[in-house]
Amino acid sequence: MISTMFGKPTAWTTTVLLVVFALMPFVAPAIGEAFYVDVFTRIMIWSIAAVGLNLILGYGGMVSFGHAAYIGIGGYTVAIFGFHDITNGFIQWPVALAISGLAALVFGAISLRTRGVYFIMITLAFAQMVFFLGVSADKYGSNDGLNVWNRSTFEVAGLDLSIDDNMTFYYVIFALLLLVIYVTRRIVNSRFGMVIQGARSNDTRLQTVGVPTYAYRLTAFVISGVICGLAGVLQANFEQFVSPDMMDWPRSGELMFMVIMGGMGSLFGPVLGATAFLILSEVLSGITIHWHLIFGPLLILLVLYVRGGLTGLIGKFERRPPGV
Amino acid sequence: MSDKMADAMADPLLATRSLRKSFGGIVATDDLSLEVAAGEIHAVIGPNGAGKTTLVNLLSGLIKGDGGDIVFDGRAVSRLRPAARAHRGLARSFQITSIFADFSVLENVALAVQARSGHSFRFWRPTGDDQRLRGPAREVLARVGLADRAEILAGNLAHGEQRQLEIAMALATEPKMLLLDEPMAGMGIEESQRMIALLDELKADYTMLLIEHDMDAVFALADRITVLVYGRSIATGTPADIRANADVRDAYLGTSETG
């Protein structure tokens, strides 16, 4: 499996980062930097999307350059429901995930008939289609975007499980991130996971031993789209705003960078990547407005010289007890 | 032998009828009708460019023919995709080693076992400790002599061992027939001898179509031999027939034996 190829991030780094996530709502106000809570909320939302993309990019070898589309579809579904005064999360969220999945099914069904550069270009083209759909939707704010006046509501039997409180919402997102990582872990180690990794490694061989790989790759593509749709749902609720910008192609590129930077095909790598990417851009943009000039070369160096991204880098520095 | 030949003609396990394939202006398979009897090793020999690998690709479904039929085990398979043909019992190996290089040896074979164990839309249970996959995979590895290499990354095996792994993956699909595309390609003398011994042992259980350049191997293993030249069969017969055949000597064997 690919995990043996790139080495795993040690339990240590993973644990530290998760503890930081878990404690941030308490730590940040204590050190007088309350806005870190917002930064880390965004990190966790992007982490969810990156874990979703990694399922096909890292494990499945499908280089989708259009996954921001599913983030956008998830977010816009919530915003449009809200626009029409439907705030019930039990309606909003499942429908948002279903539409993300459906879009991934249609786009994936066509894209997966191509390979290599063509696959990259066609996924990009579909995503830009969705982007322009957002731009041309005058009713829903077109370029200016759409406010989400109320977060999704969850009322069960008179009980109001509100996510209006930022602290509560933070931990809901944290829990969902853990859930997505766990589910992905089960998937990649399952029979299905072996098939999509086998298709990455040698698709022709897998077909000739009797696996019709297309259906499995498409299914993985859909799962990946749904996970990114979830990230979009969370983003729309957190920022209380959606705009076409959230699904423009640079967002797809950034998402790819997070995955590649963190370590493709490692379970926790995308989380590392999203964290490093967002913190680095936060810090560098505080130093100079030309921060992209520093950021770009850093990314290039990492991709060129560190095999397996941050996961590979950290793996080199941390010793691991045998068998773990 | 003549009884066996008669059976072969009456009810072959694999038959092609007027199979044709061209790439641009080059005819790779030219009106080829070939029959492989159940239980035999049928070797296909011919000079470079004779269309041997094209034939295996046509039979396994990786490329589509321009015309003609392929009948396997009593049913037309010409329109089936590669995976479906594998499920019918046609397994193949590749001339250029084709394995899952970043999987362990055991995982390579376990994936082949998985391929014939129903669909793989199973998302939850880890395969790592699934004895329904690993058990049969270990048995197959033992059979081809790779039992002690199970945990090694397949990409790190020696070339000859990778060729054995190719055979193991084919066997793990529980095929009725093996299509072997130059299983000895790139092997040293010793490795070739081991592969010949392995194929000879497998002969009891499997029908084989064997593409091979190594004439010693072909004459040691084959029950019948078909000689391809420019995609066309110029002769089919027992090894003795083929040795004696004047056309074959002219087209192919002659040059190498007098040389």
XYZ file of C-alpha atoms in Angstrom:
583
model
C 0.000 0.000 0.000
C 0.985 3.573 -0.482
C 1.362 4.155 3.242
C 4.378 1.889 3.179
C 5.720 3.951 0.311
C 5.668 7.334 1.947
C 5.939 6.357 5.599
C 3.340 7.398 8.126
C 3.375 10.542 10.168
C 4.142 9.451 13.651
C 1.459 9.094 16.222
C 3.247 11.894 18.046
C 2.723 14.644 15.475
C -0.841 13.536 14.859
C -1.614 13.565 18.546
C -0.068 16.994 19.099
C -2.025 18.534 16.253
C -5.277 16.963 17.411
C -4.690 18.217 20.940
C -4.057 21.696 19.536
C -7.339 21.458 17.619
C -9.159 20.249 20.719
C -7.843 22.959 23.024
C -7.715 25.966 20.705
C -11.063 27.487 21.799
C -9.614 27.667 25.323
C -5.999 28.453 24.506
C -6.625 31.254 22.014
C -8.622 33.555 24.311
C -6.211 32.802 27.150
C -3.256 34.104 25.165
C -5.305 37.050 23.942
C -5.448 35.897 20.309
C -9.101 34.935 20.050
C -9.049 35.130 16.250
C -6.965 31.938 16.223
C -10.217 30.106 16.852
C -11.472 31.333 13.488
C -8.188 30.408 11.832
C -8.396 26.907 13.221
C -12.048 26.538 12.283
C -11.031 27.291 8.693
C -8.100 24.894 8.976
C -10.407 22.088 10.057
C -12.916 22.807 7.294
C -10.170 22.792 4.656
C -8.752 19.658 6.283
C -12.039 17.870 5.721
C -11.983 18.877 2.051
C -8.314 17.872 1.727
C -8.967 14.451 3.274
C -11.796 14.080 0.750
C -9.600 14.981 -2.204
C -6.794 12.761 -0.915
C -9.056 9.726 -1.212
C -8.912 9.991 -4.986
C -5.701 12.001 -5.474
C -3.433 10.199 -3.023
C -4.987 6.755 -2.847
C -6.699 6.607 -6.225
C -4.169 8.501 -8.333
C -6.911 10.667 -9.865
C -5.608 14.208 -10.189
C -8.808 16.223 -9.951
C -8.212 19.899 -10.539
C -11.832 20.789 -9.858
C -12.733 19.802 -6.341
C -13.564 23.344 -5.260
C -16.733 22.830 -7.312
C -18.080 20.405 -4.718
C -17.196 22.767 -1.879
C -19.098 25.448 -3.762
C -22.077 23.227 -4.476
C -22.301 22.235 -0.807
C -22.046 25.847 0.321
C -24.446 27.255 -2.244
C -27.053 24.615 -1.450
C -27.109 25.780 2.173
C -27.146 29.458 1.132
C -29.924 29.029 -1.424
C -32.064 27.086 1.054
C -31.488 29.896 3.536
C -32.352 32.483 0.887
C -35.739 30.772 0.547
C -36.160 30.689 4.331
C -35.501 26.982 4.724
C -32.949 26.772 7.512
C -33.634 23.241 8.734
C -30.270 21.493 8.734
C -31.896 18.098 8.474
C -33.089 19.197 5.040
C -30.193 21.448 4.041
C -27.300 19.142 4.829
C -28.502 15.855 3.268
C -29.664 17.673 0.140
C -26.344 19.525 -0.103
C -24.403 16.280 0.189
C -26.698 14.563 -2.305
C -26.276 17.316 -4.891
C -22.500 17.315 -4.398
C -22.498 13.566 -4.890
C -24.720 13.764 -7.933
C -22.510 16.401 -9.521
C -19.462 14.240 -8.781
C -21.252 11.268 -10.341
C -21.964 13.124 -13.583
C -18.621 14.937 -13.830
C -16.702 11.852 -12.718
C -18.504 9.528 -15.133
C -17.273 11.651 -18.034
C -13.865 12.689 -16.644
C -12.848 9.141 -15.711
C -13.069 8.080 -19.333
C -9.925 10.122 -19.867
C -6.438 9.863 -18.406
C -3.544 12.064 -17.407
C -3.564 15.648 -18.573
C -6.984 15.227 -20.177
C -8.450 14.164 -16.860
C -6.943 17.201 -15.144
C -8.259 19.552 -17.818
C -11.762 18.099 -17.944
C -12.214 18.183 -14.153
C -11.049 21.803 -14.276
C -13.505 22.554 -17.074
C -16.446 21.114 -15.160
C -15.496 23.103 -12.067
C -15.295 26.319 -14.075
C -18.734 25.536 -15.467
C -20.061 25.457 -11.919
C -18.129 28.642 -11.139
C -19.734 30.474 -14.078
C -23.116 29.132 -13.066
C -22.571 30.901 -9.742
C -21.404 34.070 -11.487
C -24.451 34.142 -13.742
C -26.978 33.403 -10.989
C -28.275 36.985 -10.620
C -30.960 35.933 -8.225
C -28.340 34.551 -5.852
C -25.965 37.476 -5.903
C -23.836 36.480 -8.921
C -20.303 37.822 -8.369
C -21.170 39.513 -5.090
C -22.189 36.278 -3.465
C -24.946 35.523 -1.067
C -25.235 36.058 2.681
C -26.278 33.201 4.885
C -28.264 35.135 7.471
C -28.975 32.151 9.690
C -26.903 29.073 10.306
C -28.586 25.729 9.796
C -31.023 24.850 12.555
C -31.289 21.455 14.155
C -34.357 20.916 16.255
C -35.225 17.443 17.477
C -38.368 16.911 19.520
C -38.359 20.438 20.853
C -34.629 20.264 21.568
C -32.668 23.043 19.876
C -29.260 21.723 18.835
C -28.043 25.049 17.594
C -24.661 25.647 15.948
C -25.035 29.419 16.281
C -22.531 29.473 19.091
C -19.032 29.512 17.561
C -17.599 27.315 20.307
C -20.255 24.655 19.756
C -19.832 24.853 16.010
C -16.052 24.546 16.402
C -16.446 21.228 18.183
C -19.066 20.005 15.722
C -16.542 20.622 12.941
C -13.786 18.969 14.969
C -15.973 15.910 15.499
C -16.854 15.795 11.795
C -13.151 16.008 10.871
C -12.390 13.060 13.128
C -15.333 11.168 11.650
C -14.216 11.843 8.079
C -10.658 10.702 8.873
C -11.971 7.550 10.530
C -14.334 6.707 7.673
C -11.559 7.336 5.135
C -9.295 5.055 7.129
C -11.860 2.275 7.023
C -12.408 2.810 3.313
C -8.763 2.764 2.247
C -8.077 -0.431 4.186
C -11.200 -2.191 2.936
C -11.579 -4.293 -0.194
C -12.857 -1.204 -1.957
C -9.774 0.708 -0.823
C -7.448 -2.003 -2.116
C -9.164 -1.784 -5.487
C -8.787 1.975 -5.857
C -5.151 1.787 -4.742
C -4.585 -1.109 -7.103
C -6.102 0.917 -9.931
C -3.676 3.732 -9.135
C -0.756 1.333 -9.112
C -1.645 -0.633 -12.262
C -5.122 -0.278 -13.697
C -4.617 -2.643 -16.632
C -3.360 -5.411 -14.396
C -6.314 -5.023 -12.072
C -8.725 -5.315 -14.980
C -7.042 -8.453 -16.249
C -7.371 -10.182 -12.874
C -11.084 -9.453 -13.045
C -11.873 -6.064 -11.518
C -13.848 -3.634 -13.689
C -12.000 -0.640 -12.261
C -14.115 2.163 -13.739
C -17.096 1.609 -11.421
C -14.860 1.600 -8.364
C -12.926 4.677 -9.367
C -16.179 6.492 -10.065
C -17.548 5.510 -6.664
C -14.412 6.843 -4.992
C -14.795 10.055 -6.982
C -18.363 10.447 -5.707
C -17.396 9.782 -2.073
C -14.647 12.345 -2.436
C -17.105 14.870 -3.886
C -19.530 14.317 -1.014
C -16.800 14.916 1.572
C -15.875 18.177 -0.174
C -19.587 19.021 -0.270
C -19.638 18.622 3.506
C -16.708 21.026 3.778
C -18.725 23.493 1.706
C -21.748 23.122 3.971
C -19.558 23.895 6.968
C -17.839 26.792 5.243
C -21.133 28.439 4.278
C -22.364 28.086 7.839
C -19.159 29.352 9.365
C -18.485 32.338 7.100
C -22.235 32.947 6.736
C -21.458 33.882 3.167
C -20.929 32.145 -0.159
C -19.599 33.522 -3.441
C -18.396 32.120 -6.752
C -14.857 32.744 -5.534
C -15.078 29.706 -3.238
C -15.267 27.462 -6.286
C -12.956 29.327 -8.630
C -10.020 27.292 -9.952
C -7.357 28.738 -7.596
C -9.302 27.181 -4.719
C -9.042 23.781 -6.434
C -5.332 24.365 -6.837
C -4.897 25.318 -3.198
C -6.758 22.203 -2.126
C -4.451 20.100 -4.292
C -1.457 21.853 -2.796
C -2.625 21.078 0.722
C -2.861 17.396 -0.122
C 0.471 17.249 -1.953
C 2.193 19.369 0.683
C 0.875 17.219 3.508
C 1.639 13.906 1.877
C -0.504 12.139 -0.674
C -1.948 8.825 0.329
C -1.327 9.240 4.010
C -4.356 9.452 6.218
C -3.388 12.482 8.239
C -1.169 14.172 5.653
C -3.924 16.375 4.198
C -4.661 17.724 7.678
C -0.988 18.593 8.123
C -0.998 20.145 4.677
C -4.095 22.253 5.259
C -2.756 23.392 8.622
C 0.663 24.327 7.281
C -0.799 25.993 4.195
C -3.259 28.196 6.049
C -0.954 29.107 8.929
C 1.894 29.878 6.546
C -0.293 32.088 4.365
C -1.630 33.792 7.506
C 1.847 34.465 8.887
C 3.452 35.471 5.603
C 0.606 37.796 4.633
C 1.154 39.538 7.987
C 4.776 40.209 7.042
C 4.366 41.502 3.489
C 1.645 41.970 0.934
C 3.906 40.209 -1.560
C 3.739 37.045 0.508
C 2.983 34.888 -2.513
C 6.568 35.519 -3.647
C 7.801 33.679 -0.559
C 4.995 31.175 -0.362
C 5.262 29.945 -3.940
C 8.954 29.010 -3.850
C 8.486 27.339 -0.452
C 5.813 25.108 -1.900
C 7.934 24.310 -4.931
C 10.899 23.361 -2.732
C 8.724 21.123 -0.615
C 7.197 19.346 -3.595
C 10.555 18.975 -5.369
C 12.732 17.825 -2.526
C 10.556 16.183 0.088
C 9.051 12.958 -1.094
C 5.759 12.357 0.637
C 5.325 15.993 1.676
C 5.285 17.043 5.309
C 4.319 13.522 6.294
C 7.529 12.248 4.728
C 9.566 15.064 6.265
C 8.260 14.503 9.776
C 8.594 10.754 9.377
C 12.337 11.259 8.851
C 12.743 13.202 12.071
C 10.604 11.121 14.327
C 11.533 7.692 15.469
C 8.820 5.153 15.483
C 8.597 2.063 17.668
C 8.565 -1.059 15.476
C 5.206 -2.325 14.379
C 3.351 0.952 14.807
C -1.709 -38.359 -29.251
C -4.074 -38.655 -32.178
C -7.004 -39.169 -29.799
C -6.051 -36.048 -27.960
C -5.797 -34.165 -31.226
C -9.229 -35.384 -32.238
C -10.714 -34.215 -28.952
C -9.060 -30.880 -29.391
C -10.732 -30.348 -32.725
C -14.111 -31.531 -31.477
C -14.315 -29.355 -28.401
C -11.506 -26.868 -27.918
C -11.394 -24.809 -24.715
C -10.367 -21.766 -26.702
C -10.906 -21.107 -30.379
C -10.415 -18.087 -32.591
C -12.137 -17.872 -35.935
C -10.797 -15.606 -38.663
C -9.491 -13.159 -36.081
C -8.196 -9.939 -37.615
C -6.451 -6.882 -36.252
C -4.525 -4.109 -37.994
C -2.737 -1.097 -36.601
C -2.874 1.502 -39.318
C -1.468 -0.269 -42.360
C 0.197 -3.026 -40.384
C -1.662 -6.296 -40.160
C -0.879 -7.783 -36.757
C -3.414 -10.592 -36.828
C -4.428 -11.926 -40.199
C -7.390 -14.263 -40.514
C -6.166 -16.301 -37.579
C -8.016 -19.460 -36.616
C -6.492 -21.236 -33.688
C -7.741 -23.943 -31.373
C -6.444 -24.817 -27.955
C -7.612 -28.112 -26.456
C -8.405 -28.438 -22.790
C -5.349 -29.656 -20.911
C -2.735 -28.863 -23.516
C 0.098 -26.405 -23.580
C -0.222 -24.710 -26.906
C 2.835 -22.675 -27.790
C 2.764 -19.802 -30.233
C 6.109 -18.943 -31.749
C 7.216 -16.609 -34.468
C 9.752 -13.932 -35.270
C 9.549 -10.458 -33.754
C 6.557 -8.580 -35.041
C 4.647 -11.751 -35.843
C 1.716 -10.550 -33.739
C 2.130 -12.794 -30.719
C 1.512 -10.184 -28.059
C -1.312 -8.717 -30.139
C -2.888 -12.163 -30.044
C -2.704 -12.292 -26.228
C -4.105 -8.757 -26.001
C -6.983 -9.738 -28.274
C -7.692 -12.874 -26.261
C -7.588 -11.096 -22.901
C -9.673 -8.196 -24.198
C -7.175 -5.372 -23.831
C -7.616 -4.566 -27.507
C -10.593 -5.120 -29.752
C -10.301 -7.124 -32.942
C -11.361 -5.753 -36.326
C -13.218 -8.951 -37.097
C -13.583 -12.624 -36.307
C -14.643 -14.421 -33.151
C -13.144 -15.700 -29.953
C -14.912 -18.610 -28.298
C -13.857 -19.633 -24.828
C -15.346 -22.526 -22.898
C -18.234 -22.769 -25.344
C -19.200 -19.095 -25.347
C -18.319 -16.095 -27.470
C -16.174 -13.691 -25.481
C -15.147 -11.275 -28.249
C -17.325 -8.499 -26.890
C -16.492 -8.945 -23.225
C -14.282 -6.541 -21.330
C -11.031 -7.785 -19.770
C -12.504 -8.146 -16.273
C -15.426 -10.209 -17.562
C -13.073 -12.500 -19.479
C -11.035 -12.992 -16.316
C -14.220 -14.042 -14.538
C -14.901 -16.610 -17.265
C -11.555 -18.164 -16.460
C -9.060 -16.549 -18.820
C -5.998 -15.357 -16.925
C -2.904 -13.799 -18.419
C 0.610 -12.706 -17.677
C 2.453 -9.865 -19.362
C 5.641 -9.847 -21.399
C 6.684 -6.640 -19.647
C 6.220 -7.397 -15.977
C 2.918 -5.996 -14.782
C 2.406 -6.079 -11.038
C 1.355 -3.701 -8.256
C 4.871 -2.520 -7.520
C 3.981 -0.514 -4.402
C 1.988 -3.352 -2.811
C 3.560 -6.203 -0.893
C 3.881 -9.530 -2.700
C 1.097 -10.952 -0.563
C -1.149 -7.947 -1.266
C -0.585 -8.416 -5.000
C -1.915 -11.946 -4.868
C -4.602 -11.153 -2.278
C -5.969 -8.518 -4.652
C -6.213 -11.141 -7.376
C -8.015 -13.472 -4.943
C -10.331 -10.599 -4.059
C -11.083 -10.066 -7.742
C -12.721 -13.473 -7.992
C -14.442 -13.307 -4.594
C -17.518 -11.320 -5.597
C -17.734 -7.558 -5.920
C -15.451 -5.212 -4.008
C -18.036 -2.656 -2.939
C -17.108 -3.495 0.635
C -16.077 -0.362 2.404
C -15.623 -1.213 6.037
C -13.780 -4.387 6.932
C -9.982 -4.174 6.701
C -8.362 -6.620 4.282
C -5.176 -6.820 6.318
C -6.418 -9.658 8.510
C -8.961 -11.143 6.107
C -7.985 -14.817 5.906
C -10.442 -15.431 3.085
C -8.063 -13.378 0.959
C -4.720 -13.958 2.623
C -5.143 -17.718 3.074
C -5.617 -18.560 -0.604
C -2.994 -15.950 -1.508
C -0.391 -17.664 0.674
C -1.233 -21.035 -0.881
C -0.667 -19.674 -4.365
C 2.586 -18.030 -3.314
C 3.770 -21.335 -1.914
C 2.936 -23.039 -5.175
C 5.073 -20.686 -7.267
C 7.862 -20.672 -4.683
C 7.464 -17.177 -3.254
C 6.139 -18.115 0.193
C 9.087 -16.570 2.012
C 8.879 -13.316 0.032
C 5.271 -12.538 0.967
C 5.909 -9.375 2.968
C 8.381 -7.762 0.565
C 7.345 -4.838 -1.613
C 6.686 -6.350 -5.038
C 8.749 -3.639 -6.714
C 11.777 -4.782 -4.719
C 11.684 -8.389 -5.929
C 14.345 -9.660 -8.303
C 13.245 -9.766 -11.935
C 12.794 -13.529 -11.952
C 10.712 -13.395 -8.789
C 8.484 -10.727 -10.325
C 7.870 -13.122 -13.231
C 6.867 -15.782 -10.693
C 4.562 -13.252 -9.038
C 2.916 -12.624 -12.421
C 2.101 -16.326 -12.604
C 0.889 -16.322 -8.996
C -1.541 -13.462 -9.701
C -2.891 -15.318 -12.711
C -3.321 -18.527 -10.684
C -5.044 -16.671 -7.850
C -7.968 -15.866 -10.133
C -8.645 -19.646 -10.346
C -8.553 -19.676 -14.124
C -9.405 -22.418 -16.563
C -6.697 -21.246 -18.890
C -3.456 -19.293 -18.688
C -2.316 -16.936 -21.424
C 1.403 -16.583 -20.825
C 3.184 -13.870 -22.763
C 6.872 -14.774 -22.683
C 7.059 -15.850 -19.040
C 10.829 -16.361 -19.399
C 11.482 -12.882 -20.842
C 14.684 -11.384 -19.455
C 15.507 -14.396 -17.293
C 18.860 -16.023 -16.792
C 19.384 -19.715 -17.556
C 18.826 -20.828 -13.986
C 15.658 -18.759 -13.547
C 14.350 -20.045 -16.867
C 14.910 -23.625 -15.757
C 12.907 -22.938 -12.604
C 10.080 -21.363 -14.603
C 10.005 -24.325 -17.000
C 9.748 -26.671 -14.025
C 6.924 -24.584 -12.573
C 4.962 -24.519 -15.835
C 5.529 -28.227 -16.283
C 4.029 -28.803 -12.848
C 1.085 -26.475 -13.545
C 0.422 -28.331 -16.788
C -1.516 -30.986 -14.883
C -4.109 -28.429 -13.792
C -4.260 -25.737 -16.442
C -4.617 -25.298 -20.146
C -2.026 -22.851 -21.418
C -1.348 -20.691 -24.401
C 2.367 -20.061 -24.233
C 4.122 -17.324 -26.162
C 7.849 -17.872 -25.899
C 11.097 -17.059 -27.645
C 13.108 -19.645 -25.754
C 12.921 -22.637 -28.120
C 14.261 -25.052 -25.527
C 11.362 -24.115 -23.269
C 8.849 -24.387 -26.093
C 9.973 -27.819 -27.197
C 10.214 -29.026 -23.603
C 6.708 -27.911 -22.646
C 4.415 -27.682 -25.633
C 1.968 -30.340 -26.764
C 1.324 -28.406 -29.925
C 2.900 -25.407 -31.551
C 1.477 -22.761 -33.850
C 3.898 -20.710 -35.906
C 2.901 -17.120 -36.634
C 4.490 -15.041 -39.358
C 3.132 -11.569 -40.084
C 0.020 -12.313 -38.070
C -0.779 -15.417 -40.056
C -0.539 -19.009 -38.890
C 1.773 -20.873 -41.244
C 1.721 -24.176 -39.380
C 0.220 -25.944 -36.385
C 1.281 -29.308 -35.090
C 3.224 -31.335 -32.565
C 6.786 -30.256 -31.796
C 8.000 -33.061 -34.068
C 5.766 -31.851 -36.913
C 6.990 -28.309 -36.513
C 10.641 -29.334 -36.494
C 10.079 -31.259 -39.696
C 8.046 -28.561 -41.420
C 9.945 -27.047 -44.336
C 8.002 -23.762 -44.357
C 8.727 -23.225 -40.703
C 12.413 -23.920 -41.189
C 12.511 -21.364 -43.970
C 10.513 -18.733 -42.147
C 11.861 -19.057 -38.693
C 13.624 -22.025 -37.216
C 16.074 -22.478 -40.025
C 17.800 -19.194 -39.462
C 18.242 -19.727 -35.754
C 19.259 -23.389 -35.955
C 21.836 -23.027 -38.648
C 23.131 -19.845 -37.038
